[in-house]
Amino acid sequence: STGFLLDIDDDKSIDALTDGLLILRYLFGIRGENLSSNALPPSAERIAVRELEEYLQSLINELLKHFYFLIASTPILRATSILKPSLFA
């Protein structure tokens, strides 16, 4: 299921107080030990900060690819986009 992509800590469940908190911290630029501090449940499989950061960055990269595809394939969005035209060449 694609929903489990949001299982950041890989504990086989999606929880706002763990996975959601990790996502928010990452989006706000929090890195290193502060990213996971008091945010991981005992059942977490992905616990190394580097693994968490890499996983979160890979999710962001995937979202951006889909976002750019949506804009590039939708004429009205492409015409009104503030993004650089070179992205759609």
GROMACS .gro file of C-alpha atoms in nm:
model
   89
    1SER     CA    1   0.000   0.000   0.000
    2THR     CA    2   0.127   0.347  -0.083
    3GLY     CA    3   0.005   0.466   0.256
    4PHE     CA    4   0.291   0.285   0.420
    5LEU     CA    5   0.530   0.521   0.244
    6LEU     CA    6   0.443   0.753   0.531
    7ASP     CA    7   0.558   0.495   0.785
    8ILE     CA    8   0.878   0.689   0.842
    9ASP     CA    9   1.003   0.489   1.140
   10ASP     CA   10   0.910   0.155   0.975
   11ASP     CA   11   0.710   0.024   1.269
   12LYS     CA   12   0.436  -0.108   1.036
   13SER     CA   13   0.189   0.165   1.134
   14ILE     CA   14   0.135   0.530   1.052
   15ASP     CA   15   0.098   0.756   1.351
   16ALA     CA   16   0.072   1.135   1.368
   17LEU     CA   17   0.273   1.154   1.689
   18THR     CA   18   0.568   0.961   1.549
   19ASP     CA   19   0.571   0.957   1.169
   20GLY     CA   20   0.391   1.290   1.144
   21LEU     CA   21   0.629   1.451   1.390
   22LEU     CA   22   0.931   1.320   1.199
   23ILE     CA   23   0.791   1.460   0.873
   24LEU     CA   24   0.719   1.800   1.026
   25ARG     CA   25   1.059   1.825   1.191
   26TYR     CA   26   1.231   1.735   0.865
   27LEU     CA   27   1.027   1.988   0.667
   28PHE     CA   28   1.118   2.256   0.921
   29GLY     CA   29   1.488   2.181   0.870
   30ILE     CA   30   1.555   1.988   1.188
   31ARG     CA   31   1.834   1.738   1.129
   32GLY     CA   32   2.062   1.512   1.326
   33GLU     CA   33   1.968   1.375   1.666
   34ASN     CA   34   1.705   1.646   1.711
   35LEU     CA   35   1.507   1.495   1.423
   36SER     CA   36   1.433   1.172   1.609
   37SER     CA   37   1.459   1.288   1.970
   38ASN     CA   38   1.151   1.160   2.161
   39ALA     CA   39   0.975   1.078   1.833
   40LEU     CA   40   1.046   0.709   1.783
   41PRO     CA   41   0.831   0.432   1.932
   42PRO     CA   42   0.994   0.121   2.082
   43SER     CA   43   0.874  -0.078   1.778
   44ALA     CA   44   1.057   0.144   1.526
   45GLU     CA   45   1.276  -0.044   1.278
   46ARG     CA   46   1.426   0.263   1.111
   47ILE     CA   47   1.605   0.436   1.397
   48ALA     CA   48   1.939   0.560   1.266
   49VAL     CA   49   1.924   0.933   1.200
   50ARG     CA   50   2.097   0.891   0.865
   51GLU     CA   51   1.840   0.631   0.754
   52LEU     CA   52   1.553   0.854   0.864
   53GLU     CA   53   1.695   1.156   0.682
   54GLU     CA   54   1.762   0.958   0.363
   55TYR     CA   55   1.413   0.809   0.368
   56LEU     CA   56   1.247   1.147   0.423
   57GLN     CA   57   1.453   1.306   0.146
   58SER     CA   58   1.360   1.025  -0.094
   59LEU     CA   59   0.991   1.087  -0.020
   60ILE     CA   60   1.032   1.457  -0.089
   61ASN     CA   61   1.214   1.381  -0.415
   62GLU     CA   62   0.928   1.153  -0.525
   63LEU     CA   63   0.667   1.414  -0.438
   64LEU     CA   64   0.855   1.679  -0.634
   65LYS     CA   65   0.878   1.454  -0.940
   66HIS     CA   66   0.502   1.404  -0.933
   67PHE     CA   67   0.442   1.775  -0.872
   68TYR     CA   68   0.658   1.877  -1.169
   69PHE     CA   69   0.489   1.616  -1.389
   70LEU     CA   70   0.146   1.750  -1.291
   71ILE     CA   71   0.242   2.106  -1.381
   72ALA     CA   72   0.418   2.001  -1.701
   73SER     CA   73   0.121   1.795  -1.818
   74THR     CA   74  -0.150   2.047  -1.732
   75PRO     CA   75  -0.156   2.336  -1.984
   76ILE     CA   76  -0.320   2.592  -1.755
   77LEU     CA   77  -0.077   2.518  -1.473
   78ARG     CA   78   0.219   2.522  -1.712
   79ALA     CA   79   0.112   2.858  -1.857
   80THR     CA   80   0.067   3.020  -1.517
   81SER     CA   81   0.354   2.852  -1.337
   82ILE     CA   82   0.613   3.063  -1.162
   83LEU     CA   83   0.858   2.777  -1.208
   84LYS     CA   84   1.133   2.808  -1.464
   85PRO     CA   85   1.015   2.714  -1.814
   86SER     CA   86   1.329   2.502  -1.860
   87LEU     CA   87   1.175   2.244  -1.626
   88PHE     CA   88   0.918   2.163  -1.892
   89ALA     CA   89   1.132   2.155  -2.205
   0.00000   0.00000   0.00000
